[in-house]
């Protein structure tokens, strides 16, 4: 009876122990799964946050680059409008200057013509009066008066010729000044047009140089930022890979330890059962 009861007790004990071992293994498996799912969720959340940060940084960079390009384009349009406005004002000023100078020249020419006409009228009036006097003298005087009139007429004609010569010289000098002023004006306009062309070419060259320098600086900044983002991404990936490797290694070590513990437990159970059997048999 005692042997049978001992066997029954031993079988019940073995059944309970196997049940406890199964429950323990199942519970440990559930805990491992929960820890693994928690780790996976944490990794997924970290990856989503990291990707969101990368996308936000990239969007900010693209936005800043677009704003910089828009500023450059607006500055270029504004400089172009200002240059067109300046050229229009310059053309208007040139037209006003030409018209003012032409008006001044016409006024001066009219004044010179009026002076010449006044001189001519005075000379003609004087000559007419002299003719009247000569006509009266011809009636009163003799042949000597005719000789005197002849000399007087010669003197008057010479005087008239000198006055006409002086007037012609004045008109020639005025005409030479006018022609010289026109030539100097043409030379000035030619020099002015050349200076405007040179200024436009130089400003275009300076604007292109500034634009290329800005583009090169933007490209350098983008390269530096992209390199920094790539290095940071590589560091984060390496850190995540290292963490995953450590967790996998720890899980493998824990599994090996658990298997060794189960083997030792099974061997100790076998030894205990053998020893109990030996004790029961004694």
Coordinates of C-alpha atoms in Angstrom, one line a residue:
X1 CA 0.0 0.0 0.0
X2 CA 2.7 2.4 1.0
X3 CA 4.5 1.7 -2.3
X4 CA 1.4 2.3 -4.3
X5 CA 0.5 5.4 -2.4
X6 CA 4.1 6.6 -2.9
X7 CA 3.8 5.9 -6.6
X8 CA 0.5 7.7 -6.8
X9 CA 1.9 10.7 -4.8
X10 CA 4.9 10.7 -7.0
X11 CA 2.8 10.6 -10.2
X12 CA 0.6 13.4 -8.9
X13 CA 3.7 15.4 -8.0
X14 CA 5.2 14.8 -11.4
X15 CA 1.9 15.9 -13.1
X16 CA 1.7 19.0 -10.9
X17 CA 5.4 19.7 -11.6
X18 CA 5.0 19.3 -15.3
X19 CA 1.9 21.5 -15.2
X20 CA 3.8 24.2 -13.2
X21 CA 6.7 23.9 -15.6
X22 CA 4.4 24.3 -18.6
X23 CA 2.7 27.3 -16.9
X24 CA 6.0 28.9 -16.1
X25 CA 7.3 28.4 -19.7
X26 CA 4.0 29.7 -21.1
X27 CA 4.1 32.7 -18.8
X28 CA 7.8 33.4 -19.7
X29 CA 6.9 33.1 -23.3
X30 CA 4.1 35.7 -22.9
X31 CA 6.4 38.1 -21.1
X32 CA 9.0 37.7 -23.8
X33 CA 6.4 38.4 -26.5
X34 CA 5.1 41.4 -24.6
X35 CA 8.6 42.8 -24.1
X36 CA 9.4 42.1 -27.8
X37 CA 6.2 43.8 -29.0
X38 CA 6.9 46.7 -26.7
X39 CA 10.4 47.1 -28.1
X40 CA 9.1 46.8 -31.6
X41 CA 6.5 49.5 -30.9
X42 CA 9.1 51.8 -29.4
X43 CA 11.4 51.2 -32.4
X44 CA 8.5 52.0 -34.8
X45 CA 7.6 55.1 -32.9
X46 CA 11.2 56.3 -32.9
X47 CA 11.5 55.6 -36.6
X48 CA 8.3 57.5 -37.3
X49 CA 9.5 60.5 -35.2
X50 CA 12.9 60.4 -36.9
X51 CA 11.3 60.2 -40.4
X52 CA 9.0 63.1 -39.5
X53 CA 11.9 65.2 -38.3
X54 CA 13.8 64.4 -41.5
X55 CA 10.8 65.4 -43.7
X56 CA 10.3 68.6 -41.7
X57 CA 14.0 69.5 -42.1
X58 CA 13.9 68.8 -45.8
X59 CA 10.7 70.9 -46.2
X60 CA 12.2 73.8 -44.3
X61 CA 15.3 73.6 -46.5
X62 CA 13.2 73.5 -49.7
X63 CA 11.1 76.4 -48.4
X64 CA 14.2 78.5 -47.5
X65 CA 15.7 77.8 -50.9
X66 CA 12.5 78.8 -52.7
X67 CA 12.2 82.0 -50.6
X68 CA 15.8 82.8 -51.4
X69 CA 15.2 82.3 -55.2
X70 CA 12.0 84.4 -55.0
X71 CA 13.9 87.2 -53.3
X72 CA 16.6 87.1 -55.9
X73 CA 14.1 87.1 -58.7
X74 CA 12.1 90.0 -57.2
X75 CA 15.3 92.0 -56.7
X76 CA 16.2 91.3 -60.4
X77 CA 12.7 92.4 -61.5
X78 CA 12.9 95.5 -59.3
X79 CA 16.4 96.4 -60.6
X80 CA 15.2 95.9 -64.2
X81 CA 12.1 98.2 -63.6
X82 CA 14.3 100.8 -61.9
X83 CA 16.8 100.7 -64.8
X84 CA 13.9 101.1 -67.4
X85 CA 12.5 104.0 -65.4
X86 CA 16.0 105.6 -65.2
X87 CA 16.4 105.1 -69.0
X88 CA 13.0 106.6 -69.6
X89 CA 13.8 109.6 -67.4
X90 CA 17.2 109.9 -69.2
X91 CA 15.6 109.9 -72.6
X92 CA 13.0 112.5 -71.4
X93 CA 15.8 114.7 -70.0
X94 CA 17.8 114.4 -73.3
X95 CA 14.7 115.3 -75.3
X96 CA 14.0 118.3 -73.0
X97 CA 17.6 119.4 -73.3
X98 CA 17.6 119.2 -77.1
X99 CA 14.3 121.1 -77.3
X100 CA 15.5 123.7 -74.9
X101 CA 18.8 124.2 -76.7
X102 CA 17.0 124.4 -80.1
X103 CA 14.6 127.0 -78.6
X104 CA 17.6 129.0 -77.3
X105 CA 19.3 128.7 -80.7
X106 CA 16.1 129.8 -82.5
X107 CA 15.7 132.8 -80.1
X108 CA 19.4 133.8 -80.6
X109 CA 19.0 133.4 -84.3
X110 CA 15.9 135.5 -84.4
X111 CA 17.6 138.2 -82.2
X112 CA 20.6 138.2 -84.6
X113 CA 18.2 138.5 -87.6
X114 CA 16.3 141.3 -86.0
X115 CA 19.6 143.1 -85.3
X116 CA 20.7 142.6 -88.8
X117 CA 17.3 143.9 -90.1
X118 CA 17.5 146.9 -87.8
X119 CA 21.0 147.7 -89.1
X120 CA 19.9 147.2 -92.7
X121 CA 16.9 149.4 -92.1
X122 CA 19.0 152.2 -90.5
X123 CA 21.5 151.9 -93.4
X124 CA 18.7 152.0 -96.0
X125 CA 17.0 155.0 -94.2
X126 CA 20.3 156.8 -94.0
X127 CA 20.9 156.1 -97.7
X128 CA 17.4 157.2 -98.6
X129 CA 17.9 160.4 -96.7
X130 CA 21.2 160.9 -98.4
X131 CA 19.6 160.3 -101.8
X132 CA 17.0 162.9 -101.0
X133 CA 19.6 165.3 -99.9
X134 CA 21.7 164.5 -103.0
X135 CA 18.7 165.0 -105.2
X136 CA 18.0 168.4 -103.7
X137 CA 21.7 169.3 -104.0
X138 CA 21.7 168.2 -107.6
X139 CA 19.1 170.8 -108.4
X140 CA 20.9 173.5 -106.5
X141 CA 24.6 172.8 -107.1
X142 CA 26.7 172.6 -110.1
X143 CA 29.1 170.0 -111.5
X144 CA 31.4 170.4 -108.5
X145 CA 28.6 169.2 -106.3
X146 CA 28.3 166.2 -108.6
X147 CA 31.9 165.4 -107.9
X148 CA 31.4 165.9 -104.2
X149 CA 28.4 163.7 -104.4
X150 CA 30.4 161.1 -106.2
X151 CA 33.0 161.0 -103.5
X152 CA 30.3 161.0 -100.8
X153 CA 28.6 158.2 -102.5
X154 CA 31.8 156.3 -102.8
X155 CA 32.4 156.9 -99.1
X156 CA 28.9 155.8 -98.3
X157 CA 29.1 152.7 -100.4
X158 CA 32.4 151.9 -98.8
X159 CA 30.9 152.5 -95.4
X160 CA 27.9 150.3 -96.4
X161 CA 30.2 147.6 -97.7
X162 CA 32.2 147.7 -94.4
X163 CA 28.9 147.4 -92.4
X164 CA 27.7 144.6 -94.6
X165 CA 31.1 142.9 -94.2
X166 CA 30.9 143.3 -90.4
X167 CA 27.4 141.9 -90.5
X168 CA 28.5 139.0 -92.7
X169 CA 31.4 138.2 -90.3
X170 CA 29.0 138.3 -87.4
X171 CA 26.6 136.0 -89.1
X172 CA 29.4 133.7 -90.2
X173 CA 30.8 133.6 -86.6
X174 CA 27.3 132.8 -85.3
X175 CA 26.8 130.1 -87.9
X176 CA 30.2 128.6 -87.1
X177 CA 29.3 128.6 -83.4
X178 CA 26.0 126.9 -84.2
X179 CA 27.7 124.2 -86.4
X180 CA 30.4 123.7 -83.8
X181 CA 27.7 123.3 -81.1
X182 CA 25.9 120.7 -83.2
X183 CA 29.1 118.8 -83.7
X184 CA 29.9 118.9 -80.0
X185 CA 26.4 117.9 -79.2
X186 CA 26.7 114.9 -81.6
X187 CA 30.0 113.9 -80.0
X188 CA 28.5 114.3 -76.5
X189 CA 25.5 112.1 -77.4
X190 CA 27.8 109.5 -78.9
X191 CA 30.0 109.4 -75.8
X192 CA 26.9 109.3 -73.7
X193 CA 25.5 106.3 -75.6
X194 CA 28.8 104.5 -75.3
X195 CA 28.9 105.2 -71.5
X196 CA 25.3 103.9 -71.1
X197 CA 26.2 100.7 -73.0
X198 CA 29.4 100.2 -70.9
X199 CA 27.4 100.9 -67.7
X200 CA 24.7 98.4 -68.7
X201 CA 27.3 95.7 -69.6
X202 CA 29.2 96.3 -66.4
X203 CA 26.0 96.2 -64.3
X204 CA 24.9 93.0 -66.0
X205 CA 28.3 91.4 -65.4
X206 CA 28.2 92.4 -61.7
X207 CA 24.6 91.1 -61.3
X208 CA 25.6 87.8 -62.9
X209 CA 28.6 87.5 -60.7
X210 CA 26.5 88.2 -57.6
X211 CA 23.9 85.6 -58.8
X212 CA 26.6 82.9 -59.4
X213 CA 28.2 83.6 -56.0
X214 CA 24.8 83.3 -54.3
X215 CA 24.0 80.1 -56.1
X216 CA 27.4 78.6 -55.2
X217 CA 26.9 79.6 -51.5
X218 CA 23.4 78.1 -51.5
X219 CA 24.7 74.9 -53.1
X220 CA 27.5 74.7 -50.4
X221 CA 25.0 75.2 -47.6
X222 CA 22.7 72.5 -49.1
X223 CA 25.7 70.1 -49.4
X224 CA 26.8 70.8 -45.8
X225 CA 23.2 70.3 -44.5
X226 CA 22.7 67.1 -46.5
X227 CA 26.0 65.7 -45.4
X228 CA 25.1 66.5 -41.8
X229 CA 21.6 64.9 -42.2
X230 CA 23.1 61.8 -43.8
X231 CA 25.8 61.4 -41.1
X232 CA 23.2 61.9 -38.4
X233 CA 20.9 59.3 -40.1
X234 CA 23.8 56.9 -40.4
X235 CA 24.6 57.4 -36.7
X236 CA 21.0 56.8 -35.7
X237 CA 20.8 53.7 -37.9
X238 CA 24.0 52.4 -36.4
X239 CA 22.7 53.1 -32.9
X240 CA 19.4 51.3 -33.7
X241 CA 21.2 48.4 -35.2
X242 CA 23.5 48.1 -32.2
X243 CA 20.5 48.2 -29.9
X244 CA 18.7 45.5 -31.9
X245 CA 21.9 43.4 -32.0
X246 CA 22.3 43.7 -28.2
X247 CA 18.7 42.8 -27.6
X248 CA 18.9 39.8 -30.0
X249 CA 22.2 38.7 -28.3
X250 CA 20.6 39.1 -24.8
X251 CA 17.6 37.1 -26.0
X252 CA 19.8 34.4 -27.4
X253 CA 21.9 34.3 -24.2
X254 CA 18.7 34.2 -22.1
X255 CA 17.4 31.4 -24.3
X256 CA 20.6 29.4 -23.9
X257 CA 20.6 30.0 -20.1
X258 CA 17.0 28.9 -20.0
X259 CA 17.7 25.7 -22.0
X260 CA 20.7 24.9 -19.8
X261 CA 18.6 25.5 -16.7
X262 CA 15.8 23.3 -18.1
X263 CA 18.4 20.6 -18.9
X264 CA 19.8 20.9 -15.4
X265 CA 16.3 20.8 -14.0
X266 CA 15.4 17.8 -16.0
X267 CA 18.6 16.0 -14.9
X268 CA 18.0 17.0 -11.3
X269 CA 14.4 15.7 -11.6
X270 CA 15.7 12.4 -13.1
X271 CA 18.3 12.1 -10.3
X272 CA 15.7 12.9 -7.6
X273 CA 13.2 10.4 -9.1
X274 CA 15.9 7.8 -9.3
X275 CA 17.0 8.5 -5.7
X276 CA 13.4 8.4 -4.4
X277 CA 12.8 5.2 -6.2
X278 CA 16.0 3.8 -4.6
X279 CA 14.8 5.0 -1.2
X280 CA 11.3 3.6 -1.8
X281 CA 12.7 0.3 -2.9
X282 CA 14.8 0.1 0.3

